[in-house]
Amino acid sequence: MNSEPSVYHKRRHAARTTDEYLFHQLVPYLGNKRRLLHLILEALEITGTLNSKKKNPPIFADFFAGSGVVSRLARQNGYRVIANDWEPYSHALNHAILACVDAPAFKELGGYQKAIDYLNRLPEVKGWVTHNLCPRNDDVYDPTRDRLFFKRRNGMRIDAIRQQIATWQAQGAINDVEMSALLAPLLYSASFVSNTSGVFKSFHQGWGGRTQTALERIESLLWLTPSRFCEIGDRKRPAAEMWCVDSQHLANQMSGFEVDVAYLDPPYNQHAYSSNYHVLNALTLWDQVDLPSPDTKGYKSGIDRAWRKERPSPYNSSKHAKDAYEKLLSTINARYILTSYSTDGNIEPKDLLMANLERGKVTLLTQDVPRYRVSKQRQSERARVLEFIVITDTHAKSGPPLRQLLGQLYHFAELGGVDTSGNSTQLALW
């Protein structure tokens, strides 16, 4: 097992260039824990499950997997991983990367690299992406009547590649894991060349935004490179079990057996991931929904209204987040429950800590991090926010009381000059 601290270095671990499994082709993601992996490792050390000497590897259940970086960390350190996220794009990003010890075989296509090479050589096709997410003309466009998510050439490349993957699936030439191994590089590459700051709730009004600092990235040619896999585990069985369900449903399904570690990283604020990453969901599902024109009220970004209505998360609501978390926490059957949260979240730290104290002994780890902001050029009056991990030992009942835990939390915040008002904006993720 590799228990060395996994400290993220922006240059060395750039998702597009690094060969390291932990950081390779990580999509830009709100709430991404890549900068807090060392803190999560410290939490795992406290549980005593890291570097376990037991015959069977400890089970790590990630209920809100997102980009998959924490599940990758667990895989890299020898845990048997159960990874779940409600969003289809997350399942596509993580299925093969977490479940496979080696690259999938792709027997029908001559191997993984040959499949990737074939997709990269496809002629461009005008399809759903080109018609719905690209302007009619890259040089002469109207942001009120055109969507500017991709340059037309990249839109046509995405159309060609995604349609070929769908064709292979329909022909039975690829299985579900192999499909994920193709979709993951496509979703990452589409994110990389997108005319956004990392989320798809909106696009820049011109190519590269007001400062055009991202123009080189946006104008680069979409190109797939194979995913990396973690060579730790038993080659005779999947290294991870994948789910794509509501977190409460997963907790209900798993209530009959105790996992070693349950990791919770629920959404913090009102911004729904299904909206922020709707383009990735569209590419994953490939249902090619008929979208109204961009000048239709409520459809400028192309977010399907039916999707928004059918998939609200209680964690995006300050009214419902606390109740949803308490219900989930009370249902989970785990020796240790780790919760990542922020002083910016919809759930008050006091309420979150009280809920965990109901389950067992609580230990806190804290770190201040840069506040999310819309762009690197826009400064915030409150530049830092406090991230913390709640470690709950459900087999122990005696521990620090609520007052002491809150004192620890806010004392650290005051030392770091951290704002705890709960106001935040969005980070430029690239």
CSV table of C-alpha atoms in Angstrom, one decimal:
chain,number,residue,atom,x,y,z
A,1,MET,CA,0.0,0.0,0.0
A,2,ASN,CA,1.1,3.6,-0.6
A,3,SER,CA,0.4,5.6,2.5
A,4,GLU,CA,2.8,8.5,1.6
A,5,PRO,CA,1.0,11.8,1.7
A,6,SER,CA,-0.5,12.6,-1.6
A,7,VAL,CA,0.1,16.3,-1.8
A,8,TYR,CA,-1.2,18.0,-5.0
A,9,HIS,CA,1.2,20.1,-6.9
A,10,LYS,CA,-0.5,22.2,-9.6
A,11,ARG,CA,2.3,22.0,-12.2
A,12,ARG,CA,3.5,18.4,-11.5
A,13,HIS,CA,-0.1,17.0,-11.3
A,14,ALA,CA,-1.7,18.9,-14.2
A,15,ALA,CA,-4.5,16.5,-15.2
A,16,ARG,CA,-3.6,16.7,-18.9
A,17,THR,CA,0.1,15.9,-18.6
A,18,THR,CA,0.7,13.8,-15.4
A,19,ASP,CA,1.0,10.0,-15.6
A,20,GLU,CA,0.1,9.6,-12.0
A,21,TYR,CA,-3.0,7.5,-11.5
A,22,LEU,CA,-4.3,9.7,-8.7
A,23,PHE,CA,-4.5,12.9,-10.8
A,24,HIS,CA,-4.5,11.8,-14.4
A,25,GLN,CA,-7.4,13.3,-16.5
A,26,LEU,CA,-9.3,14.5,-13.4
A,27,VAL,CA,-12.1,16.7,-14.7
A,28,PRO,CA,-12.3,20.2,-13.3
A,29,TYR,CA,-14.8,19.8,-10.5
A,30,LEU,CA,-16.5,22.0,-7.9
A,31,GLY,CA,-15.6,20.6,-4.5
A,32,ASN,CA,-12.8,18.4,-5.9
A,33,LYS,CA,-10.7,17.1,-3.0
A,34,ARG,CA,-7.4,16.8,-4.8
A,35,ARG,CA,-5.9,19.5,-2.5
A,36,LEU,CA,-7.1,17.8,0.6
A,37,LEU,CA,-6.0,14.2,-0.1
A,38,HIS,CA,-3.2,14.4,2.5
A,39,LEU,CA,-5.9,15.4,5.1
A,40,ILE,CA,-8.1,12.4,4.0
A,41,LEU,CA,-5.1,10.1,4.4
A,42,GLU,CA,-4.5,11.5,7.9
A,43,ALA,CA,-8.2,10.7,8.7
A,44,LEU,CA,-7.7,7.1,7.4
A,45,GLU,CA,-4.7,6.7,9.6
A,46,ILE,CA,-6.7,7.8,12.6
A,47,THR,CA,-9.3,5.0,11.8
A,48,GLY,CA,-6.5,2.4,11.8
A,49,THR,CA,-7.7,1.0,8.5
A,50,LEU,CA,-4.7,2.3,6.5
A,51,ASN,CA,-2.0,-0.3,5.9
A,52,SER,CA,-4.4,-2.9,7.4
A,53,LYS,CA,-2.8,-6.3,8.1
A,54,LYS,CA,-6.1,-8.2,7.7
A,55,LYS,CA,-6.4,-11.0,5.2
A,56,ASN,CA,-9.2,-9.2,3.3
A,57,PRO,CA,-8.7,-5.5,2.3
A,58,PRO,CA,-10.8,-3.0,4.3
A,59,ILE,CA,-13.9,-1.7,2.5
A,60,PHE,CA,-14.1,2.0,1.6
A,61,ALA,CA,-17.6,3.2,0.5
A,62,ASP,CA,-17.6,6.6,-1.3
A,63,PHE,CA,-21.2,7.8,-1.3
A,64,PHE,CA,-20.7,11.0,-3.4
A,65,ALA,CA,-17.8,10.0,-5.7
A,66,GLY,CA,-17.9,13.0,-8.1
A,67,SER,CA,-14.6,13.2,-10.0
A,68,GLY,CA,-13.5,10.0,-8.3
A,69,VAL,CA,-10.2,11.3,-6.8
A,70,VAL,CA,-11.0,10.1,-3.2
A,71,SER,CA,-11.9,6.7,-4.5
A,72,ARG,CA,-8.7,6.6,-6.5
A,73,LEU,CA,-6.8,7.5,-3.3
A,74,ALA,CA,-8.5,4.6,-1.5
A,75,ARG,CA,-7.8,2.2,-4.4
A,76,GLN,CA,-4.2,3.3,-4.5
A,77,ASN,CA,-3.9,2.5,-0.8
A,78,GLY,CA,-5.3,-1.0,-1.1
A,79,TYR,CA,-8.9,-0.6,0.0
A,80,ARG,CA,-11.8,-2.5,-1.6
A,81,VAL,CA,-13.8,0.4,-3.0
A,82,ILE,CA,-17.6,0.9,-3.3
A,83,ALA,CA,-18.0,4.1,-5.3
A,84,ASN,CA,-21.3,5.8,-5.9
A,85,ASP,CA,-22.6,9.0,-7.5
A,86,TRP,CA,-26.1,9.9,-8.7
A,87,GLU,CA,-24.8,11.6,-11.8
A,88,PRO,CA,-24.4,9.4,-14.9
A,89,TYR,CA,-21.2,11.3,-15.9
A,90,SER,CA,-19.5,10.4,-12.7
A,91,HIS,CA,-20.3,6.7,-13.2
A,92,ALA,CA,-18.8,7.0,-16.7
A,93,LEU,CA,-15.7,8.7,-15.5
A,94,ASN,CA,-15.0,6.3,-12.7
A,95,HIS,CA,-16.3,2.8,-13.6
A,96,ALA,CA,-13.3,1.5,-15.6
A,97,ILE,CA,-10.7,3.6,-13.8
A,98,LEU,CA,-11.7,2.3,-10.4
A,99,ALA,CA,-12.8,-1.3,-11.3
A,100,CYS,CA,-9.9,-2.3,-13.5
A,101,VAL,CA,-6.4,-3.3,-12.4
A,102,ASP,CA,-5.3,-3.3,-16.1
A,103,ALA,CA,-6.7,-1.7,-19.2
A,104,PRO,CA,-9.9,-3.5,-20.4
A,105,ALA,CA,-9.1,-6.1,-23.2
A,106,PHE,CA,-11.2,-4.6,-26.1
A,107,LYS,CA,-10.8,-8.0,-27.8
A,108,GLU,CA,-13.3,-7.1,-30.6
A,109,LEU,CA,-11.3,-3.9,-31.4
A,110,GLY,CA,-7.7,-5.1,-31.1
A,111,GLY,CA,-6.9,-3.6,-27.7
A,112,TYR,CA,-7.5,-0.3,-25.8
A,113,GLN,CA,-4.9,1.8,-27.6
A,114,LYS,CA,-6.2,0.7,-31.0
A,115,ALA,CA,-9.7,1.7,-30.0
A,116,ILE,CA,-8.5,5.1,-28.9
A,117,ASP,CA,-6.5,5.6,-32.1
A,118,TYR,CA,-9.5,4.7,-34.2
A,119,LEU,CA,-11.6,7.3,-32.5
A,120,ASN,CA,-9.0,10.0,-32.9
A,121,ARG,CA,-8.8,9.3,-36.7
A,122,LEU,CA,-12.5,9.5,-37.3
A,123,PRO,CA,-13.7,12.2,-39.8
A,124,GLU,CA,-15.7,15.0,-38.3
A,125,VAL,CA,-19.5,14.7,-38.2
A,126,LYS,CA,-22.1,17.4,-37.7
A,127,GLY,CA,-24.4,16.0,-35.0
A,128,TRP,CA,-26.2,16.8,-31.8
A,129,VAL,CA,-23.3,18.6,-30.2
A,130,THR,CA,-22.5,20.7,-33.3
A,131,HIS,CA,-26.1,21.7,-33.7
A,132,ASN,CA,-26.9,22.4,-30.0
A,133,LEU,CA,-23.7,23.4,-28.3
A,134,CYS,CA,-21.6,25.2,-31.0
A,135,PRO,CA,-22.3,28.5,-32.8
A,136,ARG,CA,-23.3,28.5,-36.4
A,137,ASN,CA,-20.1,30.3,-37.2
A,138,ASP,CA,-17.0,30.4,-35.0
A,139,ASP,CA,-16.0,33.8,-36.3
A,140,VAL,CA,-19.4,35.5,-36.6
A,141,TYR,CA,-21.6,34.6,-33.7
A,142,ASP,CA,-24.3,36.1,-31.4
A,143,PRO,CA,-24.1,34.9,-27.8
A,144,THR,CA,-27.8,35.6,-27.3
A,145,ARG,CA,-28.7,33.2,-30.2
A,146,ASP,CA,-25.7,30.8,-30.2
A,147,ARG,CA,-24.3,28.5,-27.6
A,148,LEU,CA,-20.5,28.8,-27.4
A,149,PHE,CA,-19.5,25.7,-25.5
A,150,PHE,CA,-17.2,24.4,-28.2
A,151,LYS,CA,-15.5,25.5,-31.3
A,152,ARG,CA,-17.3,23.8,-34.3
A,153,ARG,CA,-14.4,21.5,-35.2
A,154,ASN,CA,-14.2,20.1,-31.7
A,155,GLY,CA,-18.0,19.8,-31.6
A,156,MET,CA,-17.9,17.7,-34.8
A,157,ARG,CA,-15.1,15.6,-33.3
A,158,ILE,CA,-17.1,15.0,-30.2
A,159,ASP,CA,-20.2,14.0,-32.3
A,160,ALA,CA,-18.1,11.6,-34.4
A,161,ILE,CA,-16.4,9.9,-31.4
A,162,ARG,CA,-19.5,9.7,-29.3
A,163,GLN,CA,-21.6,8.2,-32.1
A,164,GLN,CA,-18.9,5.6,-32.8
A,165,ILE,CA,-18.9,4.6,-29.2
A,166,ALA,CA,-22.7,4.2,-29.3
A,167,THR,CA,-22.4,2.1,-32.5
A,168,TRP,CA,-19.8,-0.2,-30.9
A,169,GLN,CA,-22.1,-0.6,-27.9
A,170,ALA,CA,-25.1,-1.4,-30.1
A,171,GLN,CA,-23.1,-4.0,-32.0
A,172,GLY,CA,-21.9,-5.7,-28.8
A,173,ALA,CA,-18.3,-4.9,-29.7
A,174,ILE,CA,-17.7,-3.3,-26.2
A,175,ASN,CA,-18.9,-4.1,-22.7
A,176,ASP,CA,-19.9,-1.6,-20.0
A,177,VAL,CA,-16.4,-1.3,-18.5
A,178,GLU,CA,-14.9,-0.8,-22.0
A,179,MET,CA,-17.5,1.8,-22.7
A,180,SER,CA,-16.5,3.7,-19.6
A,181,ALA,CA,-12.8,3.4,-20.6
A,182,LEU,CA,-13.7,5.3,-23.8
A,183,LEU,CA,-16.2,7.7,-22.3
A,184,ALA,CA,-13.8,8.9,-19.5
A,185,PRO,CA,-11.2,10.3,-21.9
A,186,LEU,CA,-13.9,11.8,-24.0
A,187,LEU,CA,-15.5,13.6,-21.1
A,188,TYR,CA,-12.2,14.8,-19.8
A,189,SER,CA,-11.1,16.1,-23.3
A,190,ALA,CA,-14.5,17.7,-23.9
A,191,SER,CA,-14.1,19.5,-20.6
A,192,PHE,CA,-10.6,20.6,-21.4
A,193,VAL,CA,-11.5,22.3,-24.8
A,194,SER,CA,-14.8,23.7,-23.5
A,195,ASN,CA,-15.3,27.5,-23.6
A,196,THR,CA,-16.0,27.6,-19.9
A,197,SER,CA,-14.2,28.0,-16.5
A,198,GLY,CA,-14.8,24.3,-15.8
A,199,VAL,CA,-18.6,24.1,-15.3
A,200,PHE,CA,-21.3,24.1,-18.0
A,201,LYS,CA,-24.0,26.2,-16.3
A,202,SER,CA,-22.8,28.9,-18.6
A,203,PHE,CA,-20.2,29.6,-21.3
A,204,HIS,CA,-17.9,32.6,-22.0
A,205,GLN,CA,-19.6,35.3,-24.0
A,206,GLY,CA,-16.7,35.3,-26.4
A,207,TRP,CA,-13.9,32.7,-27.0
A,208,GLY,CA,-11.7,32.5,-23.9
A,209,GLY,CA,-13.7,35.0,-21.9
A,210,ARG,CA,-13.1,38.6,-21.3
A,211,THR,CA,-9.4,38.2,-20.7
A,212,GLN,CA,-9.0,35.4,-23.3
A,213,THR,CA,-6.5,33.7,-20.9
A,214,ALA,CA,-8.0,30.3,-21.8
A,215,LEU,CA,-8.0,30.8,-25.6
A,216,GLU,CA,-5.1,28.4,-26.3
A,217,ARG,CA,-6.9,25.6,-24.4
A,218,ILE,CA,-10.3,26.2,-26.0
A,219,GLU,CA,-8.8,26.3,-29.5
A,220,SER,CA,-6.7,23.2,-29.1
A,221,LEU,CA,-7.8,20.1,-31.0
A,222,LEU,CA,-9.9,17.6,-29.0
A,223,TRP,CA,-7.7,14.4,-28.7
A,224,LEU,CA,-8.2,11.3,-26.6
A,225,THR,CA,-5.5,9.6,-24.6
A,226,PRO,CA,-6.0,6.4,-22.7
A,227,SER,CA,-7.0,6.4,-19.0
A,228,ARG,CA,-4.5,5.2,-16.4
A,229,PHE,CA,-5.3,2.3,-14.1
A,230,CYS,CA,-4.1,1.3,-10.6
A,231,GLU,CA,-2.2,-2.0,-10.6
A,232,ILE,CA,-3.2,-2.8,-7.0
A,233,GLY,CA,-5.7,-5.6,-6.4
A,234,ASP,CA,-6.8,-9.0,-7.5
A,235,ARG,CA,-6.9,-9.4,-11.3
A,236,LYS,CA,-9.5,-12.2,-10.9
A,237,ARG,CA,-12.2,-9.7,-9.6
A,238,PRO,CA,-13.1,-6.1,-10.0
A,239,ALA,CA,-11.2,-3.8,-7.7
A,240,ALA,CA,-14.2,-1.6,-7.1
A,241,GLU,CA,-18.0,-1.9,-7.0
A,242,MET,CA,-19.8,0.8,-8.9
A,243,TRP,CA,-23.2,2.3,-8.2
A,244,CYS,CA,-25.2,5.2,-9.8
A,245,VAL,CA,-28.0,5.8,-7.3
A,246,ASP,CA,-29.2,8.3,-4.7
A,247,SER,CA,-26.9,8.1,-1.6
A,248,GLN,CA,-29.8,7.3,0.7
A,249,HIS,CA,-30.8,4.4,-1.6
A,250,LEU,CA,-27.3,3.0,-1.4
A,251,ALA,CA,-27.2,3.3,2.4
A,252,ASN,CA,-30.5,1.4,2.5
A,253,GLN,CA,-29.2,-1.3,0.2
A,254,MET,CA,-25.9,-1.7,2.3
A,255,SER,CA,-27.5,-1.6,5.7
A,256,GLY,CA,-27.2,-5.3,6.1
A,257,PHE,CA,-23.4,-5.4,6.4
A,258,GLU,CA,-20.8,-3.1,8.0
A,259,VAL,CA,-18.2,-1.5,5.9
A,260,ASP,CA,-14.9,-0.3,7.4
A,261,VAL,CA,-15.1,3.3,6.2
A,262,ALA,CA,-17.9,5.3,4.7
A,263,TYR,CA,-16.9,8.6,3.1
A,264,LEU,CA,-19.4,11.4,2.7
A,265,ASP,CA,-18.8,14.5,0.6
A,266,PRO,CA,-22.3,15.9,-0.1
A,267,PRO,CA,-23.0,19.0,-2.1
A,268,TYR,CA,-22.4,22.1,0.0
A,269,ASN,CA,-24.5,24.8,-1.6
A,270,GLN,CA,-27.5,25.5,-3.9
A,271,HIS,CA,-25.7,24.8,-7.2
A,272,ALA,CA,-26.8,21.4,-8.5
A,273,TYR,CA,-24.2,19.2,-10.1
A,274,SER,CA,-26.7,18.0,-12.7
A,275,SER,CA,-26.9,21.6,-14.0
A,276,ASN,CA,-23.2,22.5,-13.6
A,277,TYR,CA,-22.2,19.4,-15.6
A,278,HIS,CA,-25.3,18.9,-17.8
A,279,VAL,CA,-23.1,18.7,-21.0
A,280,LEU,CA,-21.2,15.8,-19.5
A,281,ASN,CA,-24.4,14.0,-18.7
A,282,ALA,CA,-25.7,14.6,-22.2
A,283,LEU,CA,-22.5,13.1,-23.7
A,284,THR,CA,-22.8,10.1,-21.3
A,285,LEU,CA,-26.4,9.3,-21.8
A,286,TRP,CA,-26.4,10.3,-25.5
A,287,ASP,CA,-30.1,10.7,-25.5
A,288,GLN,CA,-29.8,13.7,-27.9
A,289,VAL,CA,-32.7,15.7,-26.4
A,290,ASP,CA,-34.4,18.2,-28.6
A,291,LEU,CA,-33.4,21.6,-27.1
A,292,PRO,CA,-35.1,24.9,-27.8
A,293,SER,CA,-33.0,27.6,-29.3
A,294,PRO,CA,-30.6,29.5,-27.0
A,295,ASP,CA,-32.8,32.6,-27.1
A,296,THR,CA,-35.7,30.7,-25.5
A,297,LYS,CA,-36.2,31.8,-21.9
A,298,GLY,CA,-34.5,29.4,-19.5
A,299,TYR,CA,-32.6,27.5,-22.2
A,300,LYS,CA,-29.6,29.7,-22.9
A,301,SER,CA,-27.2,27.1,-21.5
A,302,GLY,CA,-29.2,24.1,-22.9
A,303,ILE,CA,-30.0,22.6,-19.6
A,304,ASP,CA,-33.0,20.2,-20.1
A,305,ARG,CA,-35.9,21.4,-18.0
A,306,ALA,CA,-37.2,17.9,-17.4
A,307,TRP,CA,-33.8,16.9,-16.0
A,308,ARG,CA,-33.8,19.9,-13.6
A,309,LYS,CA,-37.2,19.0,-12.3
A,310,GLU,CA,-36.6,15.3,-11.9
A,311,ARG,CA,-33.3,15.4,-10.1
A,312,PRO,CA,-33.2,18.0,-7.3
A,313,SER,CA,-30.9,17.1,-4.4
A,314,PRO,CA,-31.9,17.9,-0.9
A,315,TYR,CA,-28.3,18.9,-0.2
A,316,ASN,CA,-28.6,21.8,-2.5
A,317,SER,CA,-31.3,23.3,-0.2
A,318,SER,CA,-30.6,25.1,3.0
A,319,LYS,CA,-34.1,24.0,4.1
A,320,HIS,CA,-33.6,20.2,3.4
A,321,ALA,CA,-29.9,19.5,3.6
A,322,LYS,CA,-29.7,19.0,7.4
A,323,ASP,CA,-32.6,16.5,7.4
A,324,ALA,CA,-31.2,14.6,4.4
A,325,TYR,CA,-27.8,14.3,6.1
A,326,GLU,CA,-29.1,13.2,9.4
A,327,LYS,CA,-31.2,10.5,7.7
A,328,LEU,CA,-28.2,9.3,5.7
A,329,LEU,CA,-25.9,9.3,8.7
A,330,SER,CA,-28.4,7.3,10.8
A,331,THR,CA,-28.8,4.6,8.0
A,332,ILE,CA,-25.1,4.0,7.1
A,333,ASN,CA,-23.7,0.8,8.6
A,334,ALA,CA,-20.0,1.5,9.0
A,335,ARG,CA,-17.3,1.3,11.7
A,336,TYR,CA,-16.0,4.7,10.7
A,337,ILE,CA,-17.9,7.5,9.0
A,338,LEU,CA,-15.8,10.3,7.4
A,339,THR,CA,-17.6,13.5,6.4
A,340,SER,CA,-15.9,16.3,4.3
A,341,TYR,CA,-17.7,19.6,4.7
A,342,SER,CA,-17.1,23.4,4.8
A,343,THR,CA,-18.0,26.3,6.9
A,344,ASP,CA,-19.6,27.6,3.6
A,345,GLY,CA,-22.1,24.8,3.5
A,346,ASN,CA,-25.9,24.6,3.8
A,347,ILE,CA,-25.6,22.6,7.0
A,348,GLU,CA,-24.5,24.5,10.1
A,349,PRO,CA,-21.3,23.0,11.6
A,350,LYS,CA,-23.1,22.7,14.9
A,351,ASP,CA,-25.9,20.6,13.4
A,352,LEU,CA,-23.5,18.4,11.5
A,353,LEU,CA,-21.4,17.7,14.6
A,354,MET,CA,-24.4,17.0,16.7
A,355,ALA,CA,-25.6,14.5,14.2
A,356,ASN,CA,-22.3,12.7,14.3
A,357,LEU,CA,-22.1,12.7,18.1
A,358,GLU,CA,-25.3,10.7,18.0
A,359,ARG,CA,-23.4,8.0,16.1
A,360,GLY,CA,-20.2,7.8,18.2
A,361,LYS,CA,-16.9,9.4,19.1
A,362,VAL,CA,-16.0,12.4,16.9
A,363,THR,CA,-12.6,13.6,15.9
A,364,LEU,CA,-12.0,16.7,13.7
A,365,LEU,CA,-9.4,17.6,11.1
A,366,THR,CA,-9.3,21.1,9.6
A,367,GLN,CA,-7.7,23.0,6.9
A,368,ASP,CA,-8.3,26.4,5.4
A,369,VAL,CA,-8.4,26.6,1.6
A,370,PRO,CA,-8.9,29.3,-1.1
A,371,ARG,CA,-12.5,30.5,-1.5
A,372,TYR,CA,-14.2,29.7,-4.7
A,373,ARG,CA,-14.2,32.6,-7.1
A,374,VAL,CA,-15.6,33.2,-10.6
A,375,SER,CA,-12.1,33.9,-12.1
A,376,LYS,CA,-8.5,34.3,-11.1
A,377,GLN,CA,-8.8,38.0,-11.8
A,378,ARG,CA,-11.7,38.6,-9.5
A,379,GLN,CA,-10.6,39.0,-5.9
A,380,SER,CA,-12.7,38.2,-2.8
A,381,GLU,CA,-12.8,40.2,0.4
A,382,ARG,CA,-12.9,36.8,2.2
A,383,ALA,CA,-10.2,34.8,0.5
A,384,ARG,CA,-10.2,31.7,2.6
A,385,VAL,CA,-12.8,29.2,3.8
A,386,LEU,CA,-12.5,26.3,6.3
A,387,GLU,CA,-12.7,22.7,5.1
A,388,PHE,CA,-13.0,20.0,7.7
A,389,ILE,CA,-13.3,16.3,8.1
A,390,VAL,CA,-15.5,14.8,10.8
A,391,ILE,CA,-14.3,11.3,11.8
A,392,THR,CA,-16.9,9.3,13.7
A,393,ASP,CA,-16.1,6.0,15.4
A,394,THR,CA,-19.4,4.3,15.7
A,395,HIS,CA,-18.1,1.7,18.1
A,396,ALA,CA,-17.0,4.3,20.6
A,397,LYS,CA,-19.2,6.7,22.6
A,398,SER,CA,-16.9,8.8,24.8
A,399,GLY,CA,-15.1,11.7,23.2
A,400,PRO,CA,-14.9,15.4,23.0
A,401,PRO,CA,-18.2,17.2,23.6
A,402,LEU,CA,-19.9,19.5,21.1
A,403,ARG,CA,-18.6,22.7,22.8
A,404,GLN,CA,-15.0,21.5,22.6
A,405,LEU,CA,-15.4,20.5,18.9
A,406,LEU,CA,-17.0,23.8,17.9
A,407,GLY,CA,-14.2,25.6,19.8
A,408,GLN,CA,-11.6,23.7,17.9
A,409,LEU,CA,-13.3,24.5,14.6
A,410,TYR,CA,-13.8,28.2,15.0
A,411,HIS,CA,-10.5,28.7,16.8
A,412,PHE,CA,-8.7,27.4,13.7
A,413,ALA,CA,-10.9,29.6,11.5
A,414,GLU,CA,-10.0,32.7,13.5
A,415,LEU,CA,-6.3,31.9,13.4
A,416,GLY,CA,-6.4,31.5,9.6
A,417,GLY,CA,-8.5,34.6,9.0
A,418,VAL,CA,-11.2,32.4,7.6
A,419,ASP,CA,-14.7,33.7,6.9
A,420,THR,CA,-17.5,31.6,8.3
A,421,SER,CA,-20.5,33.6,7.0
A,422,GLY,CA,-21.5,31.0,4.5
A,423,ASN,CA,-21.3,33.2,1.4
A,424,SER,CA,-19.3,31.8,-1.5
A,425,THR,CA,-19.0,32.1,-5.3
A,426,GLN,CA,-17.6,29.9,-7.9
A,427,LEU,CA,-13.9,29.0,-8.7
A,428,ALA,CA,-12.4,29.1,-12.1
A,429,LEU,CA,-11.5,25.4,-12.2
A,430,TRP,CA,-9.0,25.4,-15.0
